[in-house]
């Protein structure tokens, strides 16, 4: 029962594939109704949720456009009448050495990976604080701790996401709203396809993972259900590493 999400509505961003799609399906498997927001719609996520008898509504929106987020959030609330869980998953990565990193790449990454996370958390936070309960789960990264190579904007955004998780938890933990983050290790998705395609890099990363394999999107189903459910009610401002032991090495 601690993990049961029946009657809850989860808003998940970046659900057209990868980690967001798997987390939306995992939350639906635990009983939540899903509002799925992505820049591009995905019938496969909708079909997977409906196949298990779940409810899902899809909204197509570019979350990097800060001035549209209020109306996007209102549309999301109107789907099932409330939002109990927000999973801030949508994110992009731009790879270029720091000396040549363009201002556009920097700005695009910060707009989506950081600014949309704050603005959506603020909108959801107000909605949850009014009702005295809610769960916000941010998707951080190993680059919330480490520097990475050729991804300065991404690293800056993910360090900031870890800090924001703690900052909001300090303000809202006493008012029934839990905010935590998941830091995935190396997971096979579009986001990491260029690294997987680089045989030498892929091998050196795999060799360093104690679990001896990359993660799959399904590896996040359990952690996201845990952080979305009553099972984690006394967890606030925590960044949960789901990394096959990468950081323990
Ligand atoms: P992905 O590229 O497979 O999926 C990204 C999702 O975000 C897609 O659904 C896409 O439609 C959506 N999206 C992109 N731009 C958007 C925009 N402007 N507005 C709305 N939606 C937009 O990537 P992924 O690997 O599944 O990454 C999901 C999250 O996990 C990201 O925040 C990423 O930084 C993080 N992450 C991924 C890994 C990994 O190894 N794959 C590791 C750590 C953290």
Coordinates of C-alpha atoms and ligand atoms in Angstrom, one line a residue:
X1 CA 0.0 0.0 0.0
X2 CA 2.9 2.4 0.7
X3 CA 3.7 2.5 -3.0
X4 CA 0.1 2.7 -4.3
X5 CA -0.6 5.8 -6.4
X6 CA -4.3 5.1 -7.1
X7 CA -6.2 8.3 -7.3
X8 CA -3.0 10.4 -7.8
X9 CA -2.2 12.5 -10.9
X10 CA 1.4 12.7 -12.1
X11 CA 2.6 15.3 -14.5
X12 CA 5.7 14.0 -16.2
X13 CA 7.8 16.1 -18.7
X14 CA 9.8 14.7 -21.6
X15 CA 7.7 11.6 -22.1
X16 CA 8.1 11.0 -25.8
X17 CA 10.9 8.4 -25.1
X18 CA 13.8 7.5 -22.9
X19 CA 13.6 7.9 -19.2
X20 CA 10.5 10.1 -19.1
X21 CA 8.4 7.5 -21.0
X22 CA 9.5 4.7 -18.7
X23 CA 8.8 6.7 -15.6
X24 CA 5.4 7.7 -16.8
X25 CA 4.6 4.0 -17.5
X26 CA 6.0 3.0 -14.1
X27 CA 3.8 5.6 -12.3
X28 CA 0.8 4.4 -14.3
X29 CA 1.6 0.8 -13.3
X30 CA 1.5 2.0 -9.6
X31 CA -2.0 3.5 -10.3
X32 CA -1.4 7.2 -11.1
X33 CA -3.2 9.0 -13.9
X34 CA -0.6 10.6 -16.2
X35 CA -0.3 14.0 -17.8
X36 CA 2.5 13.7 -20.3
X37 CA 4.2 16.8 -21.7
X38 CA 6.8 16.7 -24.4
X39 CA 8.0 18.8 -27.3
X40 CA 6.9 16.0 -29.6
X41 CA 4.0 13.6 -28.9
X42 CA 4.5 9.9 -28.6
X43 CA 1.8 7.3 -29.3
X44 CA 3.9 4.5 -27.9
X45 CA 3.9 6.1 -24.3
X46 CA 0.1 6.6 -24.6
X47 CA -0.5 3.1 -25.9
X48 CA 1.7 1.5 -23.2
X49 CA -0.2 3.3 -20.4
X50 CA -3.6 2.5 -21.9
X51 CA -2.6 -1.2 -22.4
X52 CA -2.3 -1.6 -18.7
X53 CA -5.7 0.1 -18.2
X54 CA -4.1 3.4 -17.1
X55 CA -5.3 7.0 -17.9
X56 CA -3.1 9.4 -19.8
X57 CA -3.5 12.8 -21.5
X58 CA -0.8 14.2 -23.7
X59 CA 0.2 17.9 -24.1
X60 CA 2.6 19.0 -26.7
X61 CA 4.6 22.0 -25.5
X62 CA 8.1 23.5 -25.8
X63 CA 9.0 23.9 -22.1
X64 CA 12.0 26.1 -22.8
X65 CA 9.5 28.9 -23.5
X66 CA 9.2 30.3 -20.0
X67 CA 6.3 32.7 -20.8
X68 CA 4.1 29.8 -21.9
X69 CA 4.5 27.6 -18.8
X70 CA 1.7 29.1 -16.8
X71 CA -0.9 28.2 -19.5
X72 CA 0.7 24.8 -20.1
X73 CA 0.4 24.1 -16.4
X74 CA -3.2 25.2 -16.3
X75 CA -3.9 22.8 -19.2
X76 CA -2.2 20.1 -17.3
X77 CA -4.3 20.6 -14.2
X78 CA -7.5 20.7 -16.2
X79 CA -6.8 17.1 -17.6
X80 CA -7.7 15.4 -14.3
X81 CA -8.5 18.3 -12.0
X82 CA -5.2 18.4 -10.0
X83 CA -1.5 17.5 -10.0
X84 CA -0.2 15.4 -7.0
X85 CA 3.2 14.5 -8.5
X86 CA 5.5 16.5 -10.8
X87 CA 8.5 14.8 -12.5
X88 CA 10.8 17.4 -14.0
X89 CA 12.5 15.1 -16.5
X90 CA 12.6 16.9 -19.9
X91 CA 16.2 17.8 -20.6
X92 CA 18.7 18.3 -23.4
X93 CA 22.5 18.1 -23.7
X94 CA 24.7 20.0 -26.1
X95 CA 28.3 18.7 -26.7
X96 CA 31.1 21.1 -27.6
X97 CA 34.4 22.0 -25.9
X98 CA 34.0 24.9 -23.4
X99 CA 36.2 27.2 -25.5
X100 CA 33.9 26.9 -28.5
X101 CA 30.6 26.4 -26.7
X102 CA 28.1 28.7 -28.3
X103 CA 25.9 31.1 -26.4
X104 CA 22.9 29.5 -28.0
X105 CA 23.9 26.0 -26.8
X106 CA 24.5 27.4 -23.3
X107 CA 21.1 29.2 -23.3
X108 CA 19.1 26.4 -24.8
X109 CA 20.3 24.0 -22.1
X110 CA 19.8 26.4 -19.2
X111 CA 16.3 27.4 -20.5
X112 CA 15.1 23.8 -20.5
X113 CA 17.2 21.9 -17.9
X114 CA 17.1 24.6 -15.2
X115 CA 14.6 27.5 -15.9
X116 CA 11.7 25.2 -16.8
X117 CA 12.4 23.1 -13.7
X118 CA 12.2 26.1 -11.5
X119 CA 9.1 27.7 -13.1
X120 CA 7.2 24.4 -13.3
X121 CA 8.1 23.6 -9.7
X122 CA 6.9 27.0 -8.6
X123 CA 3.6 26.5 -10.4
X124 CA 3.1 23.0 -9.1
X125 CA 4.4 24.1 -5.7
X126 CA 1.7 26.8 -5.3
X127 CA -0.9 24.3 -6.4
X128 CA 0.4 21.6 -3.9
X129 CA 0.9 24.0 -1.0
X130 CA -2.7 25.1 -1.2
X131 CA -3.7 21.5 -0.7
X132 CA -0.9 20.7 1.8
X133 CA 0.5 17.8 -0.1
X134 CA 2.5 16.9 -3.2
X135 CA 5.7 15.3 -4.5
X136 CA 8.2 16.9 -6.9
X137 CA 10.9 14.8 -8.4
X138 CA 13.7 16.4 -10.4
X139 CA 16.0 14.5 -12.7
X140 CA 19.6 15.3 -11.9
X141 CA 22.6 13.5 -13.2
X142 CA 26.1 12.2 -12.4
X143 CA 27.0 15.7 -13.7
X144 CA 25.3 17.1 -10.6
X145 CA 28.5 15.9 -8.9
X146 CA 31.1 15.6 -11.6
X147 CA 32.4 18.0 -14.3
X148 CA 31.9 16.0 -17.5
X149 CA 33.7 16.7 -20.7
X150 CA 32.5 19.1 -23.4
X151 CA 29.2 19.7 -21.7
X152 CA 29.7 22.8 -19.5
X153 CA 26.1 24.1 -19.8
X154 CA 24.6 20.7 -19.0
X155 CA 26.9 20.3 -16.0
X156 CA 26.0 23.7 -14.7
X157 CA 22.3 23.0 -15.2
X158 CA 22.4 19.6 -13.4
X159 CA 24.5 21.0 -10.5
X160 CA 21.8 23.7 -10.2
X161 CA 19.0 21.1 -10.3
X162 CA 20.6 19.4 -7.2
X163 CA 20.8 22.7 -5.4
X164 CA 17.3 23.8 -6.3
X165 CA 16.0 20.4 -5.0
X166 CA 17.5 21.3 -1.6
X167 CA 16.4 24.9 -1.7
X168 CA 12.8 24.1 -2.4
X169 CA 12.8 21.2 0.1
X170 CA 13.9 23.6 2.8
X171 CA 10.9 25.9 2.2
X172 CA 8.2 23.3 1.5
X173 CA 9.0 20.2 3.5
X174 CA 7.1 21.5 6.6
X175 CA 4.1 22.2 4.4
X176 CA 3.5 18.7 3.1
X177 CA 5.4 19.0 -0.2
X178 CA 8.3 16.6 -0.6
X179 CA 11.0 17.5 -3.2
X180 CA 13.7 15.1 -4.1
X181 CA 15.8 14.2 -7.1
X182 CA 17.0 11.1 -9.0
X183 CA 20.5 11.2 -10.4
X184 CA 20.6 8.5 -13.1
X185 CA 24.0 7.1 -14.1
X186 CA 24.7 6.2 -17.7
X187 CA 21.4 5.0 -19.2
X188 CA 20.8 4.0 -22.8
X189 CA 18.6 6.7 -24.5
X190 CA 18.8 9.3 -27.3
X191 CA 20.6 11.6 -24.9
X192 CA 23.6 9.2 -24.6
X193 CA 23.5 7.7 -28.2
X194 CA 26.6 9.5 -29.3
X195 CA 28.6 8.1 -26.4
X196 CA 27.3 4.6 -27.0
X197 CA 28.3 4.9 -30.7
X198 CA 31.9 5.8 -29.6
X199 CA 33.3 2.3 -29.0
X200 CA 36.3 3.3 -26.9
X201 CA 34.3 5.7 -24.7
X202 CA 31.5 3.2 -24.3
X203 CA 33.9 0.6 -23.1
X204 CA 35.8 2.8 -20.7
X205 CA 32.5 3.9 -19.1
X206 CA 31.1 0.4 -18.9
X207 CA 34.4 -0.9 -17.3
X208 CA 34.0 1.7 -14.5
X209 CA 30.3 0.8 -13.6
X210 CA 30.3 -1.7 -10.7
X211 CA 27.1 -3.2 -12.0
X212 CA 29.0 -3.9 -15.3
X213 CA 26.2 -2.6 -17.5
X214 CA 24.5 0.7 -18.5
X215 CA 21.2 1.4 -17.0
X216 CA 17.9 1.1 -19.0
X217 CA 14.9 3.5 -18.7
X218 CA 13.0 0.7 -16.8
X219 CA 15.7 0.9 -14.0
X220 CA 14.0 4.3 -13.0
X221 CA 10.5 2.9 -12.5
X222 CA 11.1 1.7 -8.9
X223 CA 12.9 4.8 -7.7
X224 CA 10.3 7.2 -9.2
X225 CA 7.4 5.3 -7.7
X226 CA 9.2 5.3 -4.4
X227 CA 9.8 9.1 -4.4
X228 CA 6.2 9.7 -5.7
X229 CA 4.6 7.6 -3.0
X230 CA 3.9 7.7 0.7
X231 CA 6.9 5.3 1.1
X232 CA 9.2 8.4 0.9
X233 CA 7.1 10.9 3.0
X234 CA 10.0 11.7 5.4
X235 CA 12.5 12.3 2.5
X236 CA 13.2 15.9 1.6
X237 CA 15.9 17.4 -0.5
X238 CA 17.6 14.1 -1.2
X239 CA 19.4 13.2 -4.5
X240 CA 18.9 9.5 -5.1
X241 CA 21.7 8.0 -7.2
X242 CA 20.5 5.3 -9.6
X243 CA 23.9 4.6 -11.2
X244 CA 24.9 0.9 -10.9
X245 CA 27.4 2.0 -8.3
X246 CA 29.2 4.6 -10.5
X247 CA 29.7 7.1 -7.7
X248 CA 30.7 4.4 -5.2
X249 CA 33.7 3.5 -7.3
Ligands
LIG1 P1 15.8 11.8 -24.3 O1 16.5 12.7 -25.3 O2 15.6 10.4 -24.7 O3 14.4 12.4 -23.9 C1 14.3 13.8 -23.6 C2 12.8 14.1 -23.6 O4 12.6 15.5 -23.4 C3 12.0 13.7 -24.9 O5 10.8 13.3 -24.5 C4 11.9 15.1 -25.5 O6 10.7 15.2 -26.3 C5 11.8 16.0 -24.3 N1 12.1 17.4 -24.7 C6 13.3 17.8 -25.3 N2 13.2 19.2 -25.4 C7 12.1 19.6 -24.9 C8 11.4 20.8 -24.8 N3 12.0 22.0 -25.2 N4 10.2 20.9 -24.2 C9 9.6 19.8 -23.8 N5 10.1 18.6 -23.9 C10 11.3 18.5 -24.5 O7 16.7 12.0 -23.0 P2 16.8 11.1 -21.7 O8 18.1 10.4 -21.7 O9 15.5 10.2 -21.5 O10 16.8 12.2 -20.6 C11 15.8 12.5 -19.7 C12 16.3 13.3 -18.5 O11 17.3 12.5 -17.9 C13 17.1 14.6 -18.9 O12 16.9 15.6 -18.0 C14 18.5 14.1 -18.9 O13 19.4 15.2 -18.7 C15 18.5 13.2 -17.7 N6 19.6 12.2 -17.6 C16 19.8 11.3 -18.6 C17 20.8 10.4 -18.5 C18 21.1 9.3 -19.5 O14 22.1 8.6 -19.3 N7 20.3 9.1 -20.5 C19 21.7 10.4 -17.3 C20 21.4 11.4 -16.4 C21 20.4 12.3 -16.5

